[in-house]
Amino acid sequence: MASSARVRRLSFWSIIIGAGILLLKFAAWWITGSVALFSDAMESIVNVVAAGVAWYAIRVSHIPADANHPFGHHKAEYLSAVLEGAMIAVAALLILQEAVMAFAFPQPLREPGIGLAINALAAVGNGAWAFVLVRAGRAARSPALVADGRHLWTDVVTSIGVIAGLLLALATGWLWLDPLMAVVVAFNILWHGWHMVSASVQGLMDVSVESGDLAEIERTIRENCDGALEFHDLKTREAGRARFIEFHLVVPADMTVERSHHICDRIEDALEAAVAGAQVTIHVEPDHKAKNG
């Protein structure tokens, strides 16, 4: 419960902090007239909107299971990441449009020192908050929070590249570097958006847990199935912070229901302790159903 409350609180503060970063970046663009800084500010608009969507999705994902959603609402977080990827694509197209105009009609930068200093301050703030979000999102197994943090990391890298490119433009007098950096930003966020959507779609398609987690699940079952003959047909899937584990447990045909139930309880407790978010279903079968020997 404490972890859920913290995830919701962080997702809300992402909106507030993102809005502050957005204002700083638009101020930097307004002061300088740089197309590259405009592209950086456009990405921050996506950040703010995505943070709002993630906040709502996280609230929905924490609603307890009900009659219409017996497996819970965990996948709501994946939908926010898909929407964020779509918004990134729109932002990239707008940036490319501005970059084309700037290539055709290059303009010298106004007050570049002040604008770059403001943008650097925004990048530092973004980096610090991204670290907080990714760390907390991984601990709480929140795809929306991790996606938001990773997007902010991309934004930080973008800002560093933009600042470096503009410093080079100022040193050389090559005004075409400004729209060129905007084009680089656009393709960078498109690449990031594609990977974000791809990962979220995998979650919506009930992807299995990662190989390391699967090995831990198998080891935990083996170490806690004393009294049973074997287990087989292990299936796993991830849905947000929940990990569903299902398998068949073979027991001697003359074992009592109470005894087999005790073994199942022991395995379930061990899995829930070893695997965060584990939700276990065990099908008990008699010995003639065994597949190994």
XYZ file of C-alpha atoms in Angstrom, residues 189-286:
98
model
C 12.621 11.063 -30.036
C 10.994 9.077 -32.858
C 13.408 6.223 -32.151
C 12.668 6.461 -28.444
C 8.910 6.542 -29.083
C 9.106 3.426 -31.261
C 10.882 1.438 -28.573
C 8.464 2.663 -25.901
C 5.431 1.594 -27.930
C 7.051 -1.749 -28.824
C 7.748 -2.571 -25.164
C 4.223 -1.585 -24.122
C 2.601 -3.652 -26.867
C 4.578 -6.660 -25.637
C 3.065 -6.087 -22.195
C -0.435 -5.865 -23.646
C 0.212 -9.154 -25.480
C 0.876 -11.011 -22.189
C 4.626 -11.376 -22.664
C 6.359 -13.930 -20.430
C 8.571 -12.810 -17.543
C 12.269 -12.284 -18.286
C 14.572 -15.300 -18.339
C 16.213 -14.402 -15.018
C 12.858 -14.138 -13.271
C 11.705 -17.379 -14.887
C 14.771 -19.197 -13.534
C 14.047 -17.798 -10.067
C 10.441 -19.002 -10.285
C 11.504 -22.527 -11.301
C 14.106 -22.676 -8.528
C 11.598 -21.512 -5.904
C 9.045 -24.140 -6.962
C 11.634 -26.938 -6.882
C 12.874 -25.963 -3.413
C 9.369 -25.844 -1.923
C 7.522 -28.760 -3.531
C 8.598 -31.504 -1.101
C 5.933 -34.210 -1.090
C 4.970 -33.615 -4.733
C 6.305 -35.700 -7.609
C 6.938 -33.012 -10.215
C 5.637 -29.806 -11.773
C 5.176 -29.061 -15.453
C 3.464 -26.743 -17.996
C 4.796 -23.630 -16.255
C 3.343 -20.484 -17.824
C 3.995 -16.870 -16.862
C 2.846 -13.468 -18.036
C 3.367 -9.876 -16.983
C 0.695 -7.220 -16.619
C 2.087 -4.015 -15.196
C 3.473 -4.686 -11.732
C 1.657 -8.071 -11.516
C 3.283 -11.331 -12.609
C 0.936 -14.249 -13.118
C 2.394 -17.737 -12.556
C 0.525 -20.904 -13.468
C 1.668 -24.542 -13.479
C 0.564 -28.142 -12.877
C 1.725 -29.909 -9.708
C 1.696 -33.742 -9.752
C 1.158 -35.501 -6.387
C 0.697 -39.174 -5.399
C -2.806 -40.409 -6.228
C -3.495 -41.393 -2.621
C -2.472 -38.012 -1.167
C -5.267 -36.247 0.692
C -6.667 -32.942 -0.528
C -5.568 -31.331 2.726
C -1.957 -32.477 2.286
C -1.760 -31.350 -1.363
C -3.319 -28.032 -0.390
C -0.630 -27.571 2.260
C 2.093 -28.095 -0.372
C 0.426 -25.554 -2.661
C 0.224 -22.997 0.149
C 3.943 -23.458 0.862
C 4.864 -22.938 -2.797
C 2.599 -19.896 -3.148
C 4.052 -18.231 -0.056
C 7.598 -18.835 -1.296
C 6.835 -17.446 -4.774
C 5.138 -14.350 -3.379
C 8.203 -13.730 -1.194
C 10.712 -14.295 -4.023
C 8.897 -12.678 -6.966
C 7.445 -9.187 -6.600
C 3.804 -8.994 -7.671
C 3.429 -12.769 -8.005
C -0.109 -14.106 -8.405
C -0.001 -17.910 -8.411
C -2.409 -20.532 -9.761
C -1.572 -24.217 -9.200
C -3.412 -27.135 -10.831
C -3.011 -30.309 -8.736
C -2.920 -33.592 -10.702
C -2.595 -37.312 -9.739
